[in-house]
Short mmCIF file of C-alpha atoms in Angstrom, two decimals:
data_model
loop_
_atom_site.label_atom_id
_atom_site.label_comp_id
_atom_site.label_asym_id
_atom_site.label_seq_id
_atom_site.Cartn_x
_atom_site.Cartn_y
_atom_site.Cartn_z
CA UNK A 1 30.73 33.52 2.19
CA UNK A 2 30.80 29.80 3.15
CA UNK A 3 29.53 30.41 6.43
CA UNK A 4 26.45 32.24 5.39
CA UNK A 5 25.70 29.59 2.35
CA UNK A 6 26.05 27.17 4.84
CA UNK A 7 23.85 27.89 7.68
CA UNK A 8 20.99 29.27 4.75
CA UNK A 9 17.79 26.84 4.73
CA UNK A 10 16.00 25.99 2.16
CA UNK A 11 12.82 27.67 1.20
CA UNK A 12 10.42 24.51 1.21
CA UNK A 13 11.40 21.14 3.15
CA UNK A 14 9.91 18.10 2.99
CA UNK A 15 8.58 15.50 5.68
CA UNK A 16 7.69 11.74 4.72
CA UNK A 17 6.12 9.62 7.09
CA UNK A 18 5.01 6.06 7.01
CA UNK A 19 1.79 5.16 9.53
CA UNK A 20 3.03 2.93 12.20
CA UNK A 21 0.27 1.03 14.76
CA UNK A 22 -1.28 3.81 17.35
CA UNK A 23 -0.24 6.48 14.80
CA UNK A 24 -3.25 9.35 14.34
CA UNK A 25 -2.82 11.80 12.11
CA UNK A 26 -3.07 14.27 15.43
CA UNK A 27 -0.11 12.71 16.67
CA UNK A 28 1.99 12.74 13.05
CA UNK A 29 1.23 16.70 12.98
CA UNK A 30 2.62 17.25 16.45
CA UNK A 31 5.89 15.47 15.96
CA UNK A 32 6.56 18.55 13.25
CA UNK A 33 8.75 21.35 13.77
CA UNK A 34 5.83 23.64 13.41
CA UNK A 35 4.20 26.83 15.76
CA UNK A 36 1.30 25.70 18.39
CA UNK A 37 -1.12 27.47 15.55
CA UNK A 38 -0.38 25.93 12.70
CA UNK A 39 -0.26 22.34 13.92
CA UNK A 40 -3.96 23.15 15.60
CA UNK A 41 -5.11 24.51 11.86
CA UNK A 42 -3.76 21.90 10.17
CA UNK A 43 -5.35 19.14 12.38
CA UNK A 44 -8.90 20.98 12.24
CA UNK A 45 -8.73 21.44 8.24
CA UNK A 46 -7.88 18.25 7.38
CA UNK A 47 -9.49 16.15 10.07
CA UNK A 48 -12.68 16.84 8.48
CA UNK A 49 -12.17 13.96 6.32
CA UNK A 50 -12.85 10.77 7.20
CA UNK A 51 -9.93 8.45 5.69
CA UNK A 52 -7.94 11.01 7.39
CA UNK A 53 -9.09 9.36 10.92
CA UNK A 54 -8.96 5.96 9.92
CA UNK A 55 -5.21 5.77 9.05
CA UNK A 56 -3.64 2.54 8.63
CA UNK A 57 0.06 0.79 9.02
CA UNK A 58 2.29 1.72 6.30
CA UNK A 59 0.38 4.66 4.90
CA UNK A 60 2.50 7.55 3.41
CA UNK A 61 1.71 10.89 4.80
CA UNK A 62 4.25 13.93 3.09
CA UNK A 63 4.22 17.22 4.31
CA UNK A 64 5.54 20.29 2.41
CA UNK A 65 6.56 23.08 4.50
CA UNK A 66 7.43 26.93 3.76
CA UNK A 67 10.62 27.53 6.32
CA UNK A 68 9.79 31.33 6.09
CA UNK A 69 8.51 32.62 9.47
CA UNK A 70 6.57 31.65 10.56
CA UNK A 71 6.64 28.16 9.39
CA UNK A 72 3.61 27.09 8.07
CA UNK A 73 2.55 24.06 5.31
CA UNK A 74 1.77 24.10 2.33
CA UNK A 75 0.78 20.77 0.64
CA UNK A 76 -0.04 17.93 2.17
CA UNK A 77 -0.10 14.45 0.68
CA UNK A 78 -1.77 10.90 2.33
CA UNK A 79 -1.67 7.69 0.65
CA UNK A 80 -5.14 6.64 0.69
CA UNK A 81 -4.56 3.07 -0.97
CA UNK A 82 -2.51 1.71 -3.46
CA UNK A 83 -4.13 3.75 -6.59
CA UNK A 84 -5.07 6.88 -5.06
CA UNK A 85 -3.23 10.05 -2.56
CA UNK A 86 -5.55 12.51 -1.86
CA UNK A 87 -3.31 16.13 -1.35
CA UNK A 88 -4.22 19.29 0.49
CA UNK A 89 -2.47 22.13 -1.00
CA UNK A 90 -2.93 25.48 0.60
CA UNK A 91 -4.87 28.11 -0.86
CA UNK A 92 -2.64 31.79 -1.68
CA UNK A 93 -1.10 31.78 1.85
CA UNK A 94 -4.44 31.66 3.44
CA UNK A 95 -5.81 29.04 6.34
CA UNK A 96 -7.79 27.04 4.17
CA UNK A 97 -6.84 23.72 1.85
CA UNK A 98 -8.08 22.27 -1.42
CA UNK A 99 -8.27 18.65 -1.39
CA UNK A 100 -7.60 16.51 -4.60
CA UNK A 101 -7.52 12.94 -5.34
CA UNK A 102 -4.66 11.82 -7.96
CA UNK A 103 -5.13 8.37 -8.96
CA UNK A 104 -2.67 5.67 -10.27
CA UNK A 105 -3.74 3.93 -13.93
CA UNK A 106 -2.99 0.00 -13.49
CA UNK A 107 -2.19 -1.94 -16.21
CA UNK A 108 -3.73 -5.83 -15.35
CA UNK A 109 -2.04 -9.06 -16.42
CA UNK A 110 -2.60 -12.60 -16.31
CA UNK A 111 -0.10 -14.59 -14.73
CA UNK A 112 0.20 -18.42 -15.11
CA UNK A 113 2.52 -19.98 -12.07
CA UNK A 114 3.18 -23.72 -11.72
CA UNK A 115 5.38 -25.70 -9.80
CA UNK A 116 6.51 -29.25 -7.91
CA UNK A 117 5.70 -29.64 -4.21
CA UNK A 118 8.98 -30.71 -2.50
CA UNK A 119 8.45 -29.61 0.81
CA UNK A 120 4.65 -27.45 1.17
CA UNK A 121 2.25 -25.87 -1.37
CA UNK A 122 3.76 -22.34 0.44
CA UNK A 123 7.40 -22.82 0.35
CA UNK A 124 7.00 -24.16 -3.28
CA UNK A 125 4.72 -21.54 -4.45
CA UNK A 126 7.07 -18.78 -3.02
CA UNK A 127 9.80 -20.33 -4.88
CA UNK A 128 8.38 -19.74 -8.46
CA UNK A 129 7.56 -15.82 -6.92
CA UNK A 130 3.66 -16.12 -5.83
CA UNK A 131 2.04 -13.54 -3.85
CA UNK A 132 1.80 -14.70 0.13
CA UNK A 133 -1.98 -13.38 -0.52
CA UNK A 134 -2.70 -15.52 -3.67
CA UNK A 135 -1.23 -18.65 -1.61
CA UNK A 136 -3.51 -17.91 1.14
CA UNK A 137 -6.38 -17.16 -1.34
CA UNK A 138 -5.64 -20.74 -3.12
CA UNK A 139 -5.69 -22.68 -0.27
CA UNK A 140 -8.85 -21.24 0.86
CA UNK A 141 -11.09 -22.41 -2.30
CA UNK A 142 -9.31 -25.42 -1.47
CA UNK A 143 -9.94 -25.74 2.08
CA UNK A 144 -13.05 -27.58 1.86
CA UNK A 145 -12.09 -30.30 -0.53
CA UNK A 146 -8.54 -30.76 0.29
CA UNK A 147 -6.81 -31.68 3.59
CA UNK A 148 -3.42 -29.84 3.25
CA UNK A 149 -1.42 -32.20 6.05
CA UNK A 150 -2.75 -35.70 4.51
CA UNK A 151 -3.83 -35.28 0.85
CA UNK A 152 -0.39 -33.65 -0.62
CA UNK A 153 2.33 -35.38 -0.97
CA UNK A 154 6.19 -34.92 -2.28
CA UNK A 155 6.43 -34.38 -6.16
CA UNK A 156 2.62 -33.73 -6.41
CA UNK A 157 2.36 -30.21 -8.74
CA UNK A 158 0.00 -27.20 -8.76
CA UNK A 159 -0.73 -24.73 -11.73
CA UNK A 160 -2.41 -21.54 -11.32
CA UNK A 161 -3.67 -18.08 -13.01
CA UNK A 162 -3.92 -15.07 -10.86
CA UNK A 163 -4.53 -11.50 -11.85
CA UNK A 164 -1.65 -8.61 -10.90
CA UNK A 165 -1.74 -5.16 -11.08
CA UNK A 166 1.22 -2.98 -12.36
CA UNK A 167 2.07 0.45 -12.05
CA UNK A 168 3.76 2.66 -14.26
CA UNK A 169 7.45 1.39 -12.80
CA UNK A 170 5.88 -2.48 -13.87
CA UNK A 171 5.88 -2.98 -9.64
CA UNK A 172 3.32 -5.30 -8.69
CA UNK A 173 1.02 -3.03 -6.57
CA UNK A 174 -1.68 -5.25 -6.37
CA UNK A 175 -3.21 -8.97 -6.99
CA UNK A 176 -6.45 -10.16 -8.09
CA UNK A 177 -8.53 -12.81 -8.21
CA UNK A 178 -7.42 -16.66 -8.89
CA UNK A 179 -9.00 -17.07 -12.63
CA UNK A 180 -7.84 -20.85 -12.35
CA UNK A 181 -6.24 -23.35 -10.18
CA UNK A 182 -5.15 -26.96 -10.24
CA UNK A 183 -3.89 -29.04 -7.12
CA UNK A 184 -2.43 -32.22 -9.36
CA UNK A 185 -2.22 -35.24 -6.26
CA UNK A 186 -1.29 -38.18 -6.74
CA UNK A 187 -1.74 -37.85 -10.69
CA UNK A 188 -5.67 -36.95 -10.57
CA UNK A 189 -6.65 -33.55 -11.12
CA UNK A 190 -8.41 -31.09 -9.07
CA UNK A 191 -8.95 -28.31 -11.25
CA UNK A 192 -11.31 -25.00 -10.66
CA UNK A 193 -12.47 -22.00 -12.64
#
């Protein structure tokens, strides 16, 4: 009895990929465990859409296979950004798909960050838990008025309000724009709105 509970497999299985660089979705299809056939449907189906061909790096692709022979799948889910997966499920055992986008609700919220310089505006503003993106985005509508290497010095501070986007789990998915920001040097303010 344990040997034939043992070597049983499960009806469905389940495949998760993430997208590295040089990845097509050709090439994810071929690396399954599936018969010449299928892998050719599959690719022809679903490579009629265009995100499909335009994958990018860390995009999850899942795959849903029946392990009845011959193998064949039977849902088929890509990431197509942060809010939405598009997924293919097959139609009653046939060789066609339906395709349907599922989107994620985001919940916004302000977020008001502000710190002391001690060593750079990037090291000090990923100490209080800024976004790499919102640092980049802050210097840049600062780029023109401030000169990072000469104009900051030790102890100056910065305050700033950024929008971020939660999901359901209250993970930051997602940031905004800068709503305000304020590069305090040398005690005189350079605020913007």
């Amino acid at each position: 009895l344990n040997l034939i509970v043992n070597n049983l497999t499960p009806k469905f299985s389940y495949i998760n990929f993430e997208v590295q660089k040089g990845d097509s979705f050709e090439k994810i299809v071929k690396q399954l465990n599936l018969p010449s056939a299928e892998k050719k449907l599959v690719v022809e189906k679903i490579s009629k859409f265009k995100f499909v061909n335009k994958l990018y790096r860390g995009q999850k692709i899942s795959f849903k296979l029946n392990n009845s022979k011959p193998i064949k799948v039977v849902e088929i889910s890509i990431e197509q950004s942060k809010t939405k997966t598009s997924i293919f499920s097959r139609k009653n055992n046939l060789d066609k798909f339906e395709q349907k986008e599922i989107s994620k609700n985001l919940d916004q919220i302000i977020v008001y960050k502000e710190s002391i310089i001690t060593n750079s505006l990037y090291s000090s503003a990923i100490d209080v838990g800024i976004e790499p993106n919102v640092i980049i985005e802050f210097a840049r509508i600062y780029g023109f008025q401030i000169d990072f290497q000469r104009d900051i010095w030790k102890n100056d501070t910065f305050q700033i309000v950024y929008e971020v986007f939660l999901d359901s789990d209250n993970k930051v998915l997602d940031t905004g724009k800068i709503l305000y920001a304020n590069l305090i040097l040398q005690g005189k303010e350079n605020d913007l709105y």
